């Protein structure tokens, strides 16, 4: 790591530190932090929102109990899924198809539809080979927006569950309003500006199928090269801001037309992280206690820093297997060195390790280098961060949700130790809530390990690389699906019927089997009175509590996944 | 169940409305502004020579003749296929991967007249993430300069000066890593001949 690389990390920290607080404050205003309910930009967005409510026949003033809120969310996701599935199946007959793509297979389309509706953006296909411009622009990009909008709705509903006290009707707000406001007031304006910034740096944004160039060295084997086209920038902007991560092109953010230079690289990393961190600030404002958000934010940052550092150093040190093969992997004035297989020269290993941390700490999953070619430890770092449950800082809404669930588990364990009924933010945490917490905590590991084990046992369904690396691939890819991440150890062919179906189911579990218990907990909390804090109350804004949450996450993840990791990346590292 | 069915209507209407707003209006407005304000970039930063498009300055392309600088190995299709971006995705200990490294190291040394004691820059023997990497490292370019100069019958120092002139530095002095844009460097070499 050179001093310039350190400066790059520092600049990312500064960019986030400057933008996160105002954005968090803005989001809080969008979700009603002001006494009169007004928000900046009402004059612009108000009419648009009201016409959307009119079109959808939604009564914006009508509040929903947690179960109706969850049902609205499920109905919206189901309709989205069917709509996208139909579009992908029919894309060969739909308009705006300059690259002449055919319809997608039934299980393939199921997988893609689930993937984009659940904010995962797992891609078994290659964007430029399988998708028409119509499907990308009118299908996938729309889900990039609204699946993130659903994430906003989830977290504000949970916050209302905490702040509403003995609420007679136990309502959590209106799903349609929360989803629409997040999409229209936060994601749309940010994406619009960001897309134009990306174009100015070289990201393509046109409606053509590309330009055929006559290459300079005709003796090189090919005389022509397709310079691809399409509405890429508008999709890439929301793909990063919405913690989606699905690339317009197969190579994702390693592609020069998705991420052309060092400047776009840092801006895209900023875009991946800014909203999930801003939501932590929003949380503090809405519950009226910013100390809580500082502590939660610190826990997130700690995990993110450790994992990113691990990936940066592992990749920067290069691949030990190349040392005896006459390859120079050292850092010098004329090369950046390190493990360069699967990495772009303009980014080098440091910006790749940092990105790997950011993309798996959130549920983004876009990649600027190929994780499958990482060194064993470099590849384990992002894998483990997904296994934490993506809480550092996590996907829009669902990341903070995950950390709050872990906080409930932490107060519960602390309560057991001293023999008191646990409380969190003034609400008693009792048997009903803890049952839902348990469901939440178990869903992801069961789906991850269950599907991974089944895939390994049913060997015929599996194509992966020899040795422990093959198991790493299966583990990584199910960790990605169940955590709605979307990044991949991409050597493994996951376009088969077995994988499109099992990964699709894994993504559904990872989305809805977590969101629904969490909304259930919020509904239960909304009906409870606030208990005044006493000397015996465990304060939840202190470093001690931060250690407790971090410990809970580490212990749960370690106990669950260590045996599998030992047979995958750890064994591979030891066989170097 | 009845609640669920009642929510299907707003769900369907919301999808239609959002598809119009976010899937049609947003990308088309963005395209319109992008085409007016940043037309060249929006169309792929194309490079022309003699009225012909010869490539994009952001996308690497294949070169194998000795008088040109060679790009990194590529896993995009048969190599630098603009319609099939991809990395190799081979694991760090994969025997196929290690075998291809040995081959590339030997080929690189033979091509450039280097003896077995010279370590080959890592970027010269590894495939990039996209398979379309436009850059090589400065170290890689400097080792190729003698071959290129010899094939063209020009001074090595002239070639090295061109390498120097075509280095893309770090953005803002700290973002990313410096490298040499292979297409632009090779075009500069060709222009040199025309001018000379």
JSON list of N, CA, C and O in Angstrom, two decimals, chain B residues 120-156:
[
{"chain": "B", "resi": 120, "resn": "UNK", "atom": "N", "xyz": [9.14, -10.66, -14.57]},
{"chain": "B", "resi": 120, "resn": "UNK", "atom": "CA", "xyz": [8.18, -10.01, -15.47]},
{"chain": "B", "resi": 120, "resn": "UNK", "atom": "C", "xyz": [7.13, -9.27, -14.64]},
{"chain": "B", "resi": 120, "resn": "UNK", "atom": "O", "xyz": [6.61, -9.82, -13.66]},
{"chain": "B", "resi": 121, "resn": "UNK", "atom": "N", "xyz": [6.81, -8.01, -14.98]},
{"chain": "B", "resi": 121, "resn": "UNK", "atom": "CA", "xyz": [5.79, -7.27, -14.21]},
{"chain": "B", "resi": 121, "resn": "UNK", "atom": "C", "xyz": [4.48, -8.06, -14.17]},
{"chain": "B", "resi": 121, "resn": "UNK", "atom": "O", "xyz": [4.06, -8.62, -15.18]},
{"chain": "B", "resi": 122, "resn": "UNK", "atom": "N", "xyz": [3.86, -8.07, -13.00]},
{"chain": "B", "resi": 122, "resn": "UNK", "atom": "CA", "xyz": [2.71, -8.95, -12.80]},
{"chain": "B", "resi": 122, "resn": "UNK", "atom": "C", "xyz": [1.57, -8.65, -13.77]},
{"chain": "B", "resi": 122, "resn": "UNK", "atom": "O", "xyz": [0.86, -9.55, -14.22]},
{"chain": "B", "resi": 123, "resn": "UNK", "atom": "N", "xyz": [1.40, -7.38, -14.14]},
{"chain": "B", "resi": 123, "resn": "UNK", "atom": "CA", "xyz": [0.27, -7.07, -15.03]},
{"chain": "B", "resi": 123, "resn": "UNK", "atom": "C", "xyz": [0.44, -7.67, -16.42]},
{"chain": "B", "resi": 123, "resn": "UNK", "atom": "O", "xyz": [-0.52, -7.90, -17.14]},
{"chain": "B", "resi": 124, "resn": "UNK", "atom": "N", "xyz": [1.71, -7.97, -16.80]},
{"chain": "B", "resi": 124, "resn": "UNK", "atom": "CA", "xyz": [1.96, -8.48, -18.14]},
{"chain": "B", "resi": 124, "resn": "UNK", "atom": "C", "xyz": [1.55, -9.94, -18.30]},
{"chain": "B", "resi": 124, "resn": "UNK", "atom": "O", "xyz": [1.42, -10.43, -19.42]},
{"chain": "B", "resi": 125, "resn": "UNK", "atom": "N", "xyz": [1.35, -10.63, -17.17]},
{"chain": "B", "resi": 125, "resn": "UNK", "atom": "CA", "xyz": [1.05, -12.06, -17.27]},
{"chain": "B", "resi": 125, "resn": "UNK", "atom": "C", "xyz": [-0.28, -12.43, -16.59]},
{"chain": "B", "resi": 125, "resn": "UNK", "atom": "O", "xyz": [-0.62, -13.59, -16.49]},
{"chain": "B", "resi": 126, "resn": "UNK", "atom": "N", "xyz": [-1.03, -11.42, -16.13]},
{"chain": "B", "resi": 126, "resn": "UNK", "atom": "CA", "xyz": [-2.33, -11.72, -15.51]},
{"chain": "B", "resi": 126, "resn": "UNK", "atom": "C", "xyz": [-3.44, -11.03, -16.30]},
{"chain": "B", "resi": 126, "resn": "UNK", "atom": "O", "xyz": [-3.25, -9.95, -16.85]},
{"chain": "B", "resi": 127, "resn": "UNK", "atom": "N", "xyz": [-4.60, -11.71, -16.36]},
{"chain": "B", "resi": 127, "resn": "UNK", "atom": "CA", "xyz": [-5.76, -11.14, -17.05]},
{"chain": "B", "resi": 127, "resn": "UNK", "atom": "C", "xyz": [-6.47, -10.16, -16.14]},
{"chain": "B", "resi": 127, "resn": "UNK", "atom": "O", "xyz": [-6.57, -10.37, -14.93]},
{"chain": "B", "resi": 128, "resn": "UNK", "atom": "N", "xyz": [-7.00, -9.09, -16.71]},
{"chain": "B", "resi": 128, "resn": "UNK", "atom": "CA", "xyz": [-7.68, -8.07, -15.91]},
{"chain": "B", "resi": 128, "resn": "UNK", "atom": "C", "xyz": [-9.09, -8.53, -15.55]},
{"chain": "B", "resi": 128, "resn": "UNK", "atom": "O", "xyz": [-9.56, -9.58, -16.00]},
{"chain": "B", "resi": 129, "resn": "UNK", "atom": "N", "xyz": [-9.78, -7.71, -14.76]},
{"chain": "B", "resi": 129, "resn": "UNK", "atom": "CA", "xyz": [-11.15, -8.04, -14.35]},
{"chain": "B", "resi": 129, "resn": "UNK", "atom": "C", "xyz": [-12.13, -7.98, -15.49]},
{"chain": "B", "resi": 129, "resn": "UNK", "atom": "O", "xyz": [-13.03, -8.81, -15.62]},
{"chain": "B", "resi": 130, "resn": "UNK", "atom": "N", "xyz": [-11.98, -6.98, -16.35]},
{"chain": "B", "resi": 130, "resn": "UNK", "atom": "CA", "xyz": [-12.95, -6.79, -17.44]},
{"chain": "B", "resi": 130, "resn": "UNK", "atom": "C", "xyz": [-12.52, -7.51, -18.71]},
{"chain": "B", "resi": 130, "resn": "UNK", "atom": "O", "xyz": [-13.33, -7.75, -19.60]},
{"chain": "B", "resi": 131, "resn": "UNK", "atom": "N", "xyz": [-11.23, -7.83, -18.83]},
{"chain": "B", "resi": 131, "resn": "UNK", "atom": "CA", "xyz": [-10.72, -8.32, -20.10]},
{"chain": "B", "resi": 131, "resn": "UNK", "atom": "C", "xyz": [-10.57, -7.21, -21.13]},
{"chain": "B", "resi": 131, "resn": "UNK", "atom": "O", "xyz": [-10.22, -7.45, -22.27]},
{"chain": "B", "resi": 132, "resn": "UNK", "atom": "N", "xyz": [-10.86, -5.97, -20.70]},
{"chain": "B", "resi": 132, "resn": "UNK", "atom": "CA", "xyz": [-10.80, -4.82, -21.60]},
{"chain": "B", "resi": 132, "resn": "UNK", "atom": "C", "xyz": [-9.91, -3.72, -21.03]},
{"chain": "B", "resi": 132, "resn": "UNK", "atom": "O", "xyz": [-10.04, -2.54, -21.39]},
{"chain": "B", "resi": 133, "resn": "UNK", "atom": "N", "xyz": [-9.02, -4.10, -20.11]},
{"chain": "B", "resi": 133, "resn": "UNK", "atom": "CA", "xyz": [-8.17, -3.12, -19.45]},
{"chain": "B", "resi": 133, "resn": "UNK", "atom": "C", "xyz": [-7.37, -2.33, -20.49]},
{"chain": "B", "resi": 133, "resn": "UNK", "atom": "O", "xyz": [-6.62, -2.91, -21.26]},
{"chain": "B", "resi": 134, "resn": "UNK", "atom": "N", "xyz": [-7.54, -1.00, -20.54]},
{"chain": "B", "resi": 134, "resn": "UNK", "atom": "CA", "xyz": [-6.81, -0.23, -21.54]},
{"chain": "B", "resi": 134, "resn": "UNK", "atom": "C", "xyz": [-5.35, 0.02, -21.18]},
{"chain": "B", "resi": 134, "resn": "UNK", "atom": "O", "xyz": [-4.60, 0.50, -22.02]},
{"chain": "B", "resi": 135, "resn": "UNK", "atom": "N", "xyz": [-4.96, -0.28, -19.95]},
{"chain": "B", "resi": 135, "resn": "UNK", "atom": "CA", "xyz": [-3.63, 0.12, -19.47]},
{"chain": "B", "resi": 135, "resn": "UNK", "atom": "C", "xyz": [-2.68, -1.04, -19.29]},
{"chain": "B", "resi": 135, "resn": "UNK", "atom": "O", "xyz": [-3.09, -2.18, -19.08]},
{"chain": "B", "resi": 136, "resn": "UNK", "atom": "N", "xyz": [-1.36, -0.72, -19.35]},
{"chain": "B", "resi": 136, "resn": "UNK", "atom": "CA", "xyz": [-0.33, -1.59, -18.80]},
{"chain": "B", "resi": 136, "resn": "UNK", "atom": "C", "xyz": [0.50, -0.73, -17.84]},
{"chain": "B", "resi": 136, "resn": "UNK", "atom": "O", "xyz": [0.44, 0.50, -17.88]},
{"chain": "B", "resi": 137, "resn": "UNK", "atom": "N", "xyz": [1.28, -1.39, -16.98]},
{"chain": "B", "resi": 137, "resn": "UNK", "atom": "CA", "xyz": [2.08, -0.62, -16.03]},
{"chain": "B", "resi": 137, "resn": "UNK", "atom": "C", "xyz": [3.26, 0.02, -16.78]},
{"chain": "B", "resi": 137, "resn": "UNK", "atom": "O", "xyz": [3.64, -0.42, -17.87]},
{"chain": "B", "resi": 138, "resn": "UNK", "atom": "N", "xyz": [3.83, 1.05, -16.18]},
{"chain": "B", "resi": 138, "resn": "UNK", "atom": "CA", "xyz": [4.98, 1.71, -16.77]},
{"chain": "B", "resi": 138, "resn": "UNK", "atom": "C", "xyz": [6.15, 0.73, -16.88]},
{"chain": "B", "resi": 138, "resn": "UNK", "atom": "O", "xyz": [6.86, 0.70, -17.89]},
{"chain": "B", "resi": 139, "resn": "UNK", "atom": "N", "xyz": [6.31, -0.12, -15.84]},
{"chain": "B", "resi": 139, "resn": "UNK", "atom": "CA", "xyz": [7.39, -1.11, -15.87]},
{"chain": "B", "resi": 139, "resn": "UNK", "atom": "C", "xyz": [7.24, -2.03, -17.07]},
{"chain": "B", "resi": 139, "resn": "UNK", "atom": "O", "xyz": [8.22, -2.33, -17.77]},
{"chain": "B", "resi": 140, "resn": "UNK", "atom": "N", "xyz": [6.01, -2.47, -17.32]},
{"chain": "B", "resi": 140, "resn": "UNK", "atom": "CA", "xyz": [5.72, -3.35, -18.45]},
{"chain": "B", "resi": 140, "resn": "UNK", "atom": "C", "xyz": [6.05, -2.64, -19.77]},
{"chain": "B", "resi": 140, "resn": "UNK", "atom": "O", "xyz": [6.70, -3.21, -20.66]},
{"chain": "B", "resi": 141, "resn": "UNK", "atom": "N", "xyz": [5.66, -1.39, -19.90]},
{"chain": "B", "resi": 141, "resn": "UNK", "atom": "CA", "xyz": [5.91, -0.64, -21.14]},
{"chain": "B", "resi": 141, "resn": "UNK", "atom": "C", "xyz": [7.41, -0.45, -21.36]},
{"chain": "B", "resi": 141, "resn": "UNK", "atom": "O", "xyz": [7.92, -0.59, -22.48]},
{"chain": "B", "resi": 142, "resn": "UNK", "atom": "N", "xyz": [8.14, -0.16, -20.27]},
{"chain": "B", "resi": 142, "resn": "UNK", "atom": "CA", "xyz": [9.59, 0.07, -20.42]},
{"chain": "B", "resi": 142, "resn": "UNK", "atom": "C", "xyz": [10.31, -1.18, -20.91]},
{"chain": "B", "resi": 142, "resn": "UNK", "atom": "O", "xyz": [11.25, -1.11, -21.70]},
{"chain": "B", "resi": 143, "resn": "UNK", "atom": "N", "xyz": [9.84, -2.37, -20.43]},
{"chain": "B", "resi": 143, "resn": "UNK", "atom": "CA", "xyz": [10.48, -3.62, -20.88]},
{"chain": "B", "resi": 143, "resn": "UNK", "atom": "C", "xyz": [10.15, -3.93, -22.34]},
{"chain": "B", "resi": 143, "resn": "UNK", "atom": "O", "xyz": [10.90, -4.62, -23.01]},
{"chain": "B", "resi": 144, "resn": "UNK", "atom": "N", "xyz": [9.02, -3.41, -22.83]},
{"chain": "B", "resi": 144, "resn": "UNK", "atom": "CA", "xyz": [8.65, -3.68, -24.23]},
{"chain": "B", "resi": 144, "resn": "UNK", "atom": "C", "xyz": [9.27, -2.67, -25.20]},
{"chain": "B", "resi": 144, "resn": "UNK", "atom": "O", "xyz": [9.26, -2.87, -26.43]},
{"chain": "B", "resi": 145, "resn": "UNK", "atom": "N", "xyz": [9.79, -1.55, -24.66]},
{"chain": "B", "resi": 145, "resn": "UNK", "atom": "CA", "xyz": [10.21, -0.43, -25.52]},
{"chain": "B", "resi": 145, "resn": "UNK", "atom": "C", "xyz": [11.32, -0.83, -26.50]},
{"chain": "B", "resi": 145, "resn": "UNK", "atom": "O", "xyz": [11.28, -0.44, -27.67]},
{"chain": "B", "resi": 146, "resn": "UNK", "atom": "N", "xyz": [12.28, -1.66, -26.04]},
{"chain": "B", "resi": 146, "resn": "UNK", "atom": "CA", "xyz": [13.39, -2.04, -26.91]},
{"chain": "B", "resi": 146, "resn": "UNK", "atom": "C", "xyz": [12.88, -2.81, -28.12]},
{"chain": "B", "resi": 146, "resn": "UNK", "atom": "O", "xyz": [13.29, -2.55, -29.27]},
{"chain": "B", "resi": 147, "resn": "UNK", "atom": "N", "xyz": [11.96, -3.77, -27.88]},
{"chain": "B", "resi": 147, "resn": "UNK", "atom": "CA", "xyz": [11.41, -4.56, -28.99]},
{"chain": "B", "resi": 147, "resn": "UNK", "atom": "C", "xyz": [10.69, -3.66, -30.00]},
{"chain": "B", "resi": 147, "resn": "UNK", "atom": "O", "xyz": [10.88, -3.76, -31.22]},
{"chain": "B", "resi": 148, "resn": "UNK", "atom": "N", "xyz": [9.87, -2.76, -29.46]},
{"chain": "B", "resi": 148, "resn": "UNK", "atom": "CA", "xyz": [9.09, -1.89, -30.33]},
{"chain": "B", "resi": 148, "resn": "UNK", "atom": "C", "xyz": [10.02, -1.00, -31.17]},
{"chain": "B", "resi": 148, "resn": "UNK", "atom": "O", "xyz": [9.84, -0.87, -32.39]},
{"chain": "B", "resi": 149, "resn": "UNK", "atom": "N", "xyz": [11.04, -0.46, -30.50]},
{"chain": "B", "resi": 149, "resn": "UNK", "atom": "CA", "xyz": [11.99, 0.41, -31.21]},
{"chain": "B", "resi": 149, "resn": "UNK", "atom": "C", "xyz": [12.71, -0.37, -32.31]},
{"chain": "B", "resi": 149, "resn": "UNK", "atom": "O", "xyz": [12.85, 0.11, -33.44]},
{"chain": "B", "resi": 150, "resn": "UNK", "atom": "N", "xyz": [13.14, -1.59, -31.97]},
{"chain": "B", "resi": 150, "resn": "UNK", "atom": "CA", "xyz": [13.85, -2.41, -32.94]},
{"chain": "B", "resi": 150, "resn": "UNK", "atom": "C", "xyz": [12.99, -2.72, -34.15]},
{"chain": "B", "resi": 150, "resn": "UNK", "atom": "O", "xyz": [13.43, -2.61, -35.30]},
{"chain": "B", "resi": 151, "resn": "UNK", "atom": "N", "xyz": [11.71, -3.10, -33.91]},
{"chain": "B", "resi": 151, "resn": "UNK", "atom": "CA", "xyz": [10.81, -3.47, -35.00]},
{"chain": "B", "resi": 151, "resn": "UNK", "atom": "C", "xyz": [10.52, -2.27, -35.90]},
{"chain": "B", "resi": 151, "resn": "UNK", "atom": "O", "xyz": [10.22, -2.42, -37.08]},
{"chain": "B", "resi": 152, "resn": "UNK", "atom": "N", "xyz": [10.59, -1.07, -35.31]},
{"chain": "B", "resi": 152, "resn": "UNK", "atom": "CA", "xyz": [10.27, 0.13, -36.08]},
{"chain": "B", "resi": 152, "resn": "UNK", "atom": "C", "xyz": [11.51, 0.81, -36.64]},
{"chain": "B", "resi": 152, "resn": "UNK", "atom": "O", "xyz": [11.39, 1.79, -37.40]},
{"chain": "B", "resi": 153, "resn": "UNK", "atom": "N", "xyz": [12.68, 0.36, -36.20]},
{"chain": "B", "resi": 153, "resn": "UNK", "atom": "CA", "xyz": [13.91, 0.99, -36.62]},
{"chain": "B", "resi": 153, "resn": "UNK", "atom": "C", "xyz": [14.06, 2.43, -36.14]},
{"chain": "B", "resi": 153, "resn": "UNK", "atom": "O", "xyz": [14.54, 3.30, -36.86]},
{"chain": "B", "resi": 154, "resn": "UNK", "atom": "N", "xyz": [13.58, 2.68, -34.90]},
{"chain": "B", "resi": 154, "resn": "UNK", "atom": "CA", "xyz": [13.76, 4.02, -34.32]},
{"chain": "B", "resi": 154, "resn": "UNK", "atom": "C", "xyz": [14.50, 3.90, -32.99]},
{"chain": "B", "resi": 154, "resn": "UNK", "atom": "O", "xyz": [14.71, 2.80, -32.49]},
{"chain": "B", "resi": 155, "resn": "UNK", "atom": "N", "xyz": [14.92, 5.05, -32.46]},
{"chain": "B", "resi": 155, "resn": "UNK", "atom": "CA", "xyz": [15.68, 5.05, -31.22]},
{"chain": "B", "resi": 155, "resn": "UNK", "atom": "C", "xyz": [14.83, 4.60, -30.03]},
{"chain": "B", "resi": 155, "resn": "UNK", "atom": "O", "xyz": [13.65, 4.98, -29.93]},
{"chain": "B", "resi": 156, "resn": "UNK", "atom": "N", "xyz": [15.41, 3.81, -29.13]},
{"chain": "B", "resi": 156, "resn": "UNK", "atom": "CA", "xyz": [14.70, 3.41, -27.91]},
{"chain": "B", "resi": 156, "resn": "UNK", "atom": "C", "xyz": [14.29, 4.64, -27.11]},
{"chain": "B", "resi": 156, "resn": "UNK", "atom": "O", "xyz": [13.20, 4.71, -26.55]}
]
